[in-house]
Tab-separated table of C-alpha atoms in Angstrom:
chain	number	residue	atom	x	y	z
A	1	UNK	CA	122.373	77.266	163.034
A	2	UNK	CA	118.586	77.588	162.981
A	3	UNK	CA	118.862	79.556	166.202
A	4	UNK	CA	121.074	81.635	164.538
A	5	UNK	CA	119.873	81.956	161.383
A	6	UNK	CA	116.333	83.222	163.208
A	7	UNK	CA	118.131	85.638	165.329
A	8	UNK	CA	119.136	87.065	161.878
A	9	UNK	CA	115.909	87.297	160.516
A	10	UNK	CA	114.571	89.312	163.345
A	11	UNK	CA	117.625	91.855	163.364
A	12	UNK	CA	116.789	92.477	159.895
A	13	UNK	CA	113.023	92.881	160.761
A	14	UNK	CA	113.171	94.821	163.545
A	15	UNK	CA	116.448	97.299	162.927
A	16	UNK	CA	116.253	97.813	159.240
A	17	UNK	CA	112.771	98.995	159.797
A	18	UNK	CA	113.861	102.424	161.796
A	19	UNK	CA	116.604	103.372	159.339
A	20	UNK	CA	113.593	102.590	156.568
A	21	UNK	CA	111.101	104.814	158.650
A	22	UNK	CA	113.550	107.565	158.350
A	23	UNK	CA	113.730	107.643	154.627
A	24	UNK	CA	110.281	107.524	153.773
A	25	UNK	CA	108.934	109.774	156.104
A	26	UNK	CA	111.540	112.056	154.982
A	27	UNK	CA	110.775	112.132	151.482
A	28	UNK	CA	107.345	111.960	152.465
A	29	UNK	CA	107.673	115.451	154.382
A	30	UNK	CA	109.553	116.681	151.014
A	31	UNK	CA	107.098	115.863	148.796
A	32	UNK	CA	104.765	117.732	151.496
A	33	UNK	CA	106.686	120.828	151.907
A	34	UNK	CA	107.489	121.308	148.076
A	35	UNK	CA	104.540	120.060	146.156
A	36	UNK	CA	103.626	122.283	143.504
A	37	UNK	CA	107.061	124.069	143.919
A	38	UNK	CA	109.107	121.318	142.042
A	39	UNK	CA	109.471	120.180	138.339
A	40	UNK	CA	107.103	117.755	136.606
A	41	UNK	CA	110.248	115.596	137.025
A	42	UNK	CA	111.192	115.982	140.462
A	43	UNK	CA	107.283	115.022	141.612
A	44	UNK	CA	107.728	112.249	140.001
A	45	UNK	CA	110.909	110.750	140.974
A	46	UNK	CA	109.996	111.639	144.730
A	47	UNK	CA	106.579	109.411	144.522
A	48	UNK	CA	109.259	106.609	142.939
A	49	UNK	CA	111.281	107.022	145.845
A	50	UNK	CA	107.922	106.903	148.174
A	51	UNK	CA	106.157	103.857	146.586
A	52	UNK	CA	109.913	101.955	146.924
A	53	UNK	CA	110.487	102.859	150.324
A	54	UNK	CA	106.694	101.903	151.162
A	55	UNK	CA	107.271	99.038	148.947
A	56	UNK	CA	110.735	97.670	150.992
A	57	UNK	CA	108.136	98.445	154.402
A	58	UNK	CA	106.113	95.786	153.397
A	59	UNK	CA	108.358	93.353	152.702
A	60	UNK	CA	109.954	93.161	155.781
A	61	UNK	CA	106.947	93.358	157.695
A	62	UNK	CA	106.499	90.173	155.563
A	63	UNK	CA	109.326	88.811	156.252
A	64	UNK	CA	108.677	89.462	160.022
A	65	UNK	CA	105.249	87.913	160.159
A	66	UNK	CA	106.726	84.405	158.098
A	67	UNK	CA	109.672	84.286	160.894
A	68	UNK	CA	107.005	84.615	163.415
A	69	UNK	CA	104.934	81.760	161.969
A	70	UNK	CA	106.872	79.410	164.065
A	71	UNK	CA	107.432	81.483	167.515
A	72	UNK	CA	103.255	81.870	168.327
A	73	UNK	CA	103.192	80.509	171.993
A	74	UNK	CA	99.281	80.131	171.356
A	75	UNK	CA	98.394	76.613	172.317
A	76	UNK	CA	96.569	74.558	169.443
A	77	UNK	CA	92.741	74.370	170.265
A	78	UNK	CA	89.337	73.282	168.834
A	79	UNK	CA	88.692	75.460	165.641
A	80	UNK	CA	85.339	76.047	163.436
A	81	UNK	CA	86.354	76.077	159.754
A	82	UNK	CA	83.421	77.262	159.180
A	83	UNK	CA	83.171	80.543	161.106
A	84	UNK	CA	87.367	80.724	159.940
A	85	UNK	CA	85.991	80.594	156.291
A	86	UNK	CA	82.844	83.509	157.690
A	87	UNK	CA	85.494	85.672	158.989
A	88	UNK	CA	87.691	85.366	155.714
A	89	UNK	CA	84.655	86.183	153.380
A	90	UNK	CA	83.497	89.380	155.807
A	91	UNK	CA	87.245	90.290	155.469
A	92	UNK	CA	87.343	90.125	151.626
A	93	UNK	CA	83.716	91.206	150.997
A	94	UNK	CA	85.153	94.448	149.222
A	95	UNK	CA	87.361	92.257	146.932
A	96	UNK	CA	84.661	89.515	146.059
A	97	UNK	CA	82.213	92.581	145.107
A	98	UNK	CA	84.264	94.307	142.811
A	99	UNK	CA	85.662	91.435	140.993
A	100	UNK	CA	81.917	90.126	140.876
A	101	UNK	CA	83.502	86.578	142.319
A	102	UNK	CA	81.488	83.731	143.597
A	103	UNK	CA	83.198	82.119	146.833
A	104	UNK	CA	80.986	78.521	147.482
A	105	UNK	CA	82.045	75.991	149.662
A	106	UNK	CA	81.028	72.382	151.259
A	107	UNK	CA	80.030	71.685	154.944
A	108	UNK	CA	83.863	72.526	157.008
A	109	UNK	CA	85.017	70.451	159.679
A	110	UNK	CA	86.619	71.634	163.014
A	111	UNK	CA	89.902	71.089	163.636
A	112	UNK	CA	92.534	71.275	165.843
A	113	UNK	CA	94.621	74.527	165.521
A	114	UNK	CA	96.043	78.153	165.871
A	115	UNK	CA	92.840	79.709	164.605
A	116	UNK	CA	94.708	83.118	163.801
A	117	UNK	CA	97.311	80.945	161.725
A	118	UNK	CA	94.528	79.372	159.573
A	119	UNK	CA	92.835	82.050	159.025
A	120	UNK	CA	95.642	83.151	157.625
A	121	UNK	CA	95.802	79.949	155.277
A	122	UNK	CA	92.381	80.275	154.018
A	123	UNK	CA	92.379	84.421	153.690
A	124	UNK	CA	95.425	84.038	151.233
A	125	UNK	CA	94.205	80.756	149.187
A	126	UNK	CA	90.790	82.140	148.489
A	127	UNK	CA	91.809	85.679	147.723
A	128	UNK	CA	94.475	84.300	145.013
A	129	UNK	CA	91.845	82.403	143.448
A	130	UNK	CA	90.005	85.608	142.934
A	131	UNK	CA	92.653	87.888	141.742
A	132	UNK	CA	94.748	85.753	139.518
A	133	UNK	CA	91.520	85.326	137.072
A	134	UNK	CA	91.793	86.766	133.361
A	135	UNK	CA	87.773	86.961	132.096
A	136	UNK	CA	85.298	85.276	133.884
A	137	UNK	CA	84.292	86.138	137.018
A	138	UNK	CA	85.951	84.397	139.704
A	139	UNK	CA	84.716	81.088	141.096
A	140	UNK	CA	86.369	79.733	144.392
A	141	UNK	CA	85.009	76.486	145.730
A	142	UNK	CA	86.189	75.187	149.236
A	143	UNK	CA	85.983	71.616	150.143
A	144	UNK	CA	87.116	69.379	153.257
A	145	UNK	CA	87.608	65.193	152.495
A	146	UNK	CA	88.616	63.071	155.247
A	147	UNK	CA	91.282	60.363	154.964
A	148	UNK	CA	92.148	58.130	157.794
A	149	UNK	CA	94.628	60.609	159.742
A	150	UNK	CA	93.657	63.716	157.986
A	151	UNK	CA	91.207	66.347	156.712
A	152	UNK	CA	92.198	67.533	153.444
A	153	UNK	CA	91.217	70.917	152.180
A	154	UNK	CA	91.014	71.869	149.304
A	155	UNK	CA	90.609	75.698	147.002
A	156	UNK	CA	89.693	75.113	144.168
A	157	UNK	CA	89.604	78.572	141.357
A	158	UNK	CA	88.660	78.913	137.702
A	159	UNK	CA	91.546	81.761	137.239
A	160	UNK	CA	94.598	81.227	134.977
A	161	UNK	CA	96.182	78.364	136.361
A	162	UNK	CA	99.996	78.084	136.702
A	163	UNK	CA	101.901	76.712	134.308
A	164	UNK	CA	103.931	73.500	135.513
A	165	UNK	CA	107.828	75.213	134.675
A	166	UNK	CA	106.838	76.884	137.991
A	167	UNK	CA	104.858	74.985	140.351
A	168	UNK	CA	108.287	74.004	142.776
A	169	UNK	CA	109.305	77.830	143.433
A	170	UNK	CA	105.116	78.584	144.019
A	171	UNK	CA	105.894	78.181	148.019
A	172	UNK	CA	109.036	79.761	148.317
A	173	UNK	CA	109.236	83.151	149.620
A	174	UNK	CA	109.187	86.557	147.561
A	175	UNK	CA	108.575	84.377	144.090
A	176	UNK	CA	107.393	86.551	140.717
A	177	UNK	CA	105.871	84.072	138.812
A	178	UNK	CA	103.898	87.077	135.845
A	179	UNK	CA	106.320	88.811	134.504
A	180	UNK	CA	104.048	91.817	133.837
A	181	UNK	CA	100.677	93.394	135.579
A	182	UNK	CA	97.658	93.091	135.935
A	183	UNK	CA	98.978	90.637	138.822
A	184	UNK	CA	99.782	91.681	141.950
A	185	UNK	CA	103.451	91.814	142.985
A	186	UNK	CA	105.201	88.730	144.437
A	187	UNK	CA	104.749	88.410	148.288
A	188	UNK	CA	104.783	85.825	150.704
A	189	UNK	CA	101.192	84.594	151.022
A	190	UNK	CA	102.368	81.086	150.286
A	191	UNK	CA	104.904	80.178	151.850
A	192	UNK	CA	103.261	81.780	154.890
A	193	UNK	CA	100.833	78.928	154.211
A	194	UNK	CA	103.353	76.081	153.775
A	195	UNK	CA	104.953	76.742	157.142
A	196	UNK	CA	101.474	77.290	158.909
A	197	UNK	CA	100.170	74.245	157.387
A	198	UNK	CA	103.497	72.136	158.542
A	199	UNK	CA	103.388	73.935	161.919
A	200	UNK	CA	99.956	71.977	162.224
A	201	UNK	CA	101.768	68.897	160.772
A	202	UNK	CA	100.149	68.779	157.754
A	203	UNK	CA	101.438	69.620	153.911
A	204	UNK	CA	100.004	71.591	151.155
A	205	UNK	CA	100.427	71.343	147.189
A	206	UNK	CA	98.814	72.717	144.266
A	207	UNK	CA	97.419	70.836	141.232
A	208	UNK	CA	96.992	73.152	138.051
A	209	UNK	CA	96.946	73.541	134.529
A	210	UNK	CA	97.594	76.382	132.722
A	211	UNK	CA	94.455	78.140	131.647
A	212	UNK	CA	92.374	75.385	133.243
A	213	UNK	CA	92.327	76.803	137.261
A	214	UNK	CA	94.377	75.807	140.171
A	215	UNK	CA	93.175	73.530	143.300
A	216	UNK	CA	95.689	74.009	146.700
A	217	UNK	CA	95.557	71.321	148.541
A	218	UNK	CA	96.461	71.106	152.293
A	219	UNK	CA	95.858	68.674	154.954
A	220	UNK	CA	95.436	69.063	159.050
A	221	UNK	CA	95.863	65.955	161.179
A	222	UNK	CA	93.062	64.766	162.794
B	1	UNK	CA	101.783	122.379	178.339
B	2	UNK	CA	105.266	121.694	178.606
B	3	UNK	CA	106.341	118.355	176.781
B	4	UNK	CA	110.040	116.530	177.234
B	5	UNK	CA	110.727	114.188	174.557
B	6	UNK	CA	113.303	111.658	175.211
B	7	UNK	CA	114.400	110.039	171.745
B	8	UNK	CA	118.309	109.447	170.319
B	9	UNK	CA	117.850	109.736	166.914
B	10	UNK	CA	117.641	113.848	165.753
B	11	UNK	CA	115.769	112.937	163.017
B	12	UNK	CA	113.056	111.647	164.850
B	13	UNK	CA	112.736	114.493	167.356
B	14	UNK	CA	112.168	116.561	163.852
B	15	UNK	CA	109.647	114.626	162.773
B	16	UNK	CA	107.804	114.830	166.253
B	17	UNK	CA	108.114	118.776	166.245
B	18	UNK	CA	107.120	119.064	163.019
B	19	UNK	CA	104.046	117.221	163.568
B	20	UNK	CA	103.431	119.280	166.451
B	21	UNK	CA	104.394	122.889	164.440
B	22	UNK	CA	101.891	121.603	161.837
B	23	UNK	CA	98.760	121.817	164.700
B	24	UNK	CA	97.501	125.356	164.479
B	25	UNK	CA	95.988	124.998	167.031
B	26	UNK	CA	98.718	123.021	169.337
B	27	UNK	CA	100.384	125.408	171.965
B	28	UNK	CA	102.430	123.016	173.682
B	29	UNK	CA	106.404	123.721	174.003
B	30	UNK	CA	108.900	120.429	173.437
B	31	UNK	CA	112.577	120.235	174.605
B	32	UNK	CA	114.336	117.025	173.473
B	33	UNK	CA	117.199	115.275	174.991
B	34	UNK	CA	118.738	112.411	173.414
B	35	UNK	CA	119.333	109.851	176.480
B	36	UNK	CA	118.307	108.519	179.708
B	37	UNK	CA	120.585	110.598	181.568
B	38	UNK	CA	120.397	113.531	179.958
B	39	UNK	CA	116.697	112.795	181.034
B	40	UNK	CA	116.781	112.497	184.681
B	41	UNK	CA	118.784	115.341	184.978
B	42	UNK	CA	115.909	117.299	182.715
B	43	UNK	CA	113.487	115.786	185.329
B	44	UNK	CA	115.062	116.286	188.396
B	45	UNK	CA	116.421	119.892	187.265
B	46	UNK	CA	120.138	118.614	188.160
B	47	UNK	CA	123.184	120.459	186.300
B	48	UNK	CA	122.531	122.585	183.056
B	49	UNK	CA	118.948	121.790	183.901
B	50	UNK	CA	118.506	124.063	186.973
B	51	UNK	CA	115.739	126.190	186.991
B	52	UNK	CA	113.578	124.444	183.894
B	53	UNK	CA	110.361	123.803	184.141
B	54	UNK	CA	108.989	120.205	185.067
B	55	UNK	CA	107.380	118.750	182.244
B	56	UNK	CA	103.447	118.013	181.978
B	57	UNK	CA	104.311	114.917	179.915
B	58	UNK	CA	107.331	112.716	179.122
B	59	UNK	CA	107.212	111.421	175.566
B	60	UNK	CA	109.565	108.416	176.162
B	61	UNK	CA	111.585	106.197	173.593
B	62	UNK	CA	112.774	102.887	174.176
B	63	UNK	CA	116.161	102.409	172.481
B	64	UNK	CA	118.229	105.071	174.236
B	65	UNK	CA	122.041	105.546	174.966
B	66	UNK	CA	123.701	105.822	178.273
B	67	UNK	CA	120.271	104.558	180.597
B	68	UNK	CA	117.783	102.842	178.084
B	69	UNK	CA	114.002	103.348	178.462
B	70	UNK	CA	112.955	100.960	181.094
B	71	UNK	CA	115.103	102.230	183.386
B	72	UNK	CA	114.211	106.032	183.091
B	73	UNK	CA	110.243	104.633	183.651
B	74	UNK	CA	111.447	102.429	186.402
B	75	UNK	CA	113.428	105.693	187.744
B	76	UNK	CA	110.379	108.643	186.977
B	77	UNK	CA	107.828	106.011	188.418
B	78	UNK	CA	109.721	105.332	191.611
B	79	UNK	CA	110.616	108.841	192.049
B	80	UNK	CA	107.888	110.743	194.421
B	81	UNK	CA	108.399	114.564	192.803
B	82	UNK	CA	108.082	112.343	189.357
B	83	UNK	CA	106.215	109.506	189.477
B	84	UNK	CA	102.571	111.553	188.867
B	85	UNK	CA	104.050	112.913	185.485
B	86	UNK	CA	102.119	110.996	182.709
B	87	UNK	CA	104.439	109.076	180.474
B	88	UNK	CA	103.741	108.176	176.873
B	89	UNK	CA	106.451	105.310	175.884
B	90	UNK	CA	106.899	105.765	172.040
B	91	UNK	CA	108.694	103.643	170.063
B	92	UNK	CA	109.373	101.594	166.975
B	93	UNK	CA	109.245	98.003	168.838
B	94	UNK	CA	106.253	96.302	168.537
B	95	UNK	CA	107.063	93.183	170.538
B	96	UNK	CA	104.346	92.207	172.740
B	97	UNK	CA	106.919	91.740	175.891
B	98	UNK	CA	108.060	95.056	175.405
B	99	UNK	CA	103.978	96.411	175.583
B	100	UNK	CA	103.890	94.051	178.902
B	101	UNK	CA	107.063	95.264	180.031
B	102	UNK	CA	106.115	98.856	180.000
B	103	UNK	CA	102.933	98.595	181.514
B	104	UNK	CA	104.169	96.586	183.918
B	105	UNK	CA	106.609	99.630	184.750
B	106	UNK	CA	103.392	101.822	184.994
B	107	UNK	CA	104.165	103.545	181.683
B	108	UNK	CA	100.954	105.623	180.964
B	109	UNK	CA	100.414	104.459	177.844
B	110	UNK	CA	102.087	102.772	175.184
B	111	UNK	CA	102.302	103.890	171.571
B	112	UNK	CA	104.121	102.261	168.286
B	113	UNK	CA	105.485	104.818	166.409
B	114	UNK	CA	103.512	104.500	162.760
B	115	UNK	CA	105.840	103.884	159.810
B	116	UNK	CA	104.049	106.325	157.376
B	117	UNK	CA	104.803	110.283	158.073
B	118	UNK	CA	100.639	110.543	157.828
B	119	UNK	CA	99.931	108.657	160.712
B	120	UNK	CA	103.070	109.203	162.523
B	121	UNK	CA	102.385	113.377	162.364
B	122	UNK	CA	98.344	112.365	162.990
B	123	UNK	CA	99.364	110.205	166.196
B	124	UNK	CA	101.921	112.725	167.752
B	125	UNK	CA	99.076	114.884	167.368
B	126	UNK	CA	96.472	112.877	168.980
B	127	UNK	CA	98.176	111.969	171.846
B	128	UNK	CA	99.382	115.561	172.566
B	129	UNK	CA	95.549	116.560	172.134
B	130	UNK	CA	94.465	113.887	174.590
B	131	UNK	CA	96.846	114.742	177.725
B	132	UNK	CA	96.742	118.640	176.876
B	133	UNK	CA	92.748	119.163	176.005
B	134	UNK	CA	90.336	116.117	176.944
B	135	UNK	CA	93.142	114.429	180.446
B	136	UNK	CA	92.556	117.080	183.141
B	137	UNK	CA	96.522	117.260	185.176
B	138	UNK	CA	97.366	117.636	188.655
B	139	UNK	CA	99.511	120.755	187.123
């Protein structure tokens, strides 16, 4: 059934992205042949039809990448939290400038590991903590505790917190938790994390109040 | 320079002479067939194909009908009046054992069809560039 069920998933990926391809660059090469020819209206309704096409791209490249999660042959090997957090912070330097955010963190343990995977983990924890922030400028504080088996991570932000109606669908995939902008659209950043961080054997959960921050939690055997 | 594009779907063989009509200063000629049959017999002038010219370069989809990619590269590289033709595999599939397959089949190079009509037009146009200005061919 799971065999099955991942078969599915990758038919989906893979074939309904040509058919997809087709459409957009179609209207694409409309909007390029006509523009300035066509009605206020028409303009418009093609860039609709662009930004949902685009829009459906994404989301099964998504979807591809979270059915991948679990098909990496990589072997798990020795990685540097640190130089994982580095990378993440060079990777979202244009984001932390412009929302004036403040990324700190405590000394990082290495762990064992697909170091792509957790890269992963840590890019999309610390990059919600800066975006879902109403007025002050973003804080994000990373931290690493050890229990007996496990290091435990932890991202801790001083955003807008989630309220508690909504903390069980948080990891599913393709959840809209706002209802309205300024936040960003609902993807799949994590529950990409959840089923990186139980590929690794570890678990991840979220402690928040609304208006008061959020801290995700995660653990990775030692 | 004389270009054969091998691809199934129509609307994709548009797209790749459109991006091609679009380069002023492009003066390469396409012909399309849709499948790997259709193919050989371009390649091997065989049939309705006597008397055109060999291509320069073979712009080479995957998915294909009748005799599917790998076998047309298996069949052009194998091929002594063929196997110096460069070919370009393009396609959709961006599964790493199909990029290891490929090579492996000594496809020239290997190129993922972009998903945005930008790009897409900007790499058909690169590549073209490449073999046709800055690759000096044996033809």
């Amino acid at each position: 059934m799971i065999a099955e069920l991942q078969l599915f998933a990758r038919v989906v990926a893979h074939d309904f992205q040509e058919p997809l391809r087709m459409v957009t660059s179609y209207v694409q090469l409309l909007a390029q042949r006509y523009q300035g020819r066509l009605d206020p209206d028409a303009e418009q309704w093609i860039t609709y039809a662009v930004e949902g096409s685009k829009r459906l791209q994404r989301l099964i490249l998504d979807l591809l990448a979270y059915h991948e999660v679990n098909t990496r042959t990589q072997e798990f090997a020795a990685v540097d939290c640190e130089s994982v957090l580095a990378g993440v912070l060079f990777e979202l330097r244009g984001t932390i400038a412009k929302r004036g955010a403040t990324v700190t963190h405590d000394p990082l343990p290495t762990v064992r590991g697909d170091v792509a995977q957790l890269q992963e983990v840590f890019r999309n924890l610390v990059s919600n903590g800066i975006k879902f922030q109403q007025q002050e400028p973003p804080h994000v504080h990373i931290s690493a505790t050890q229990t007996e088996n496990a290091w435990v991570f932890a991202v801790r932000d001083n955003g807008i917190g989630i309220d508690p109606h909504h903390l069980d669908r948080l990891f599913l995939v393709f959840q809209r938790l706002h209802a309205t902008e300024p936040y960003p659209k609902p993807g799949i950043g994590l529950a990409m994390c959840k089923k990186i961080v139980e590929r690794h054997g570890g678990r991840i959960w979220v402690e928040s109040e609304l208006g008061k921050g959020a801290t995700f939690f995660f653990t990775i055997p030692r | 320079m004389q270009i054969l594009l091998v691809e199934d779907n129509p609307a994709d063989a548009f797209l790749t002479q459109e991006a091609l009509r679009q380069e002023k200063s492009n003066d390469s000629s396409l012909s399309v067939v849709m499948d790997g049959q259709e193919a050989l017999s371009f390649l091997r002038q065989g049939g309705k194909y006597a008397g055109v010219r060999r291509p320069d370069l073979i712009l080479l989809d995957l998915n294909l009908p009748k005799k599917d990619g790998y076998t047309v590269l298996a069949e052009i590289k194998g091929d002594p009046l063929l196997k110096h033709i460069p070919v370009v595999v393009f396609t959709s599939s961006t599964a790493p054992r199909d990029i290891l397959q490929a090579y492996a089949l000594y496809a020239n190079c290997y190129v993922i069809k972009p998903l945005d009509l930008e790009n897409f037009f900007r790499v058909v146009q690169s590549v073209v560039k490449f073999w046709s200005v800055i690759a000096s061919l044996p033809s």
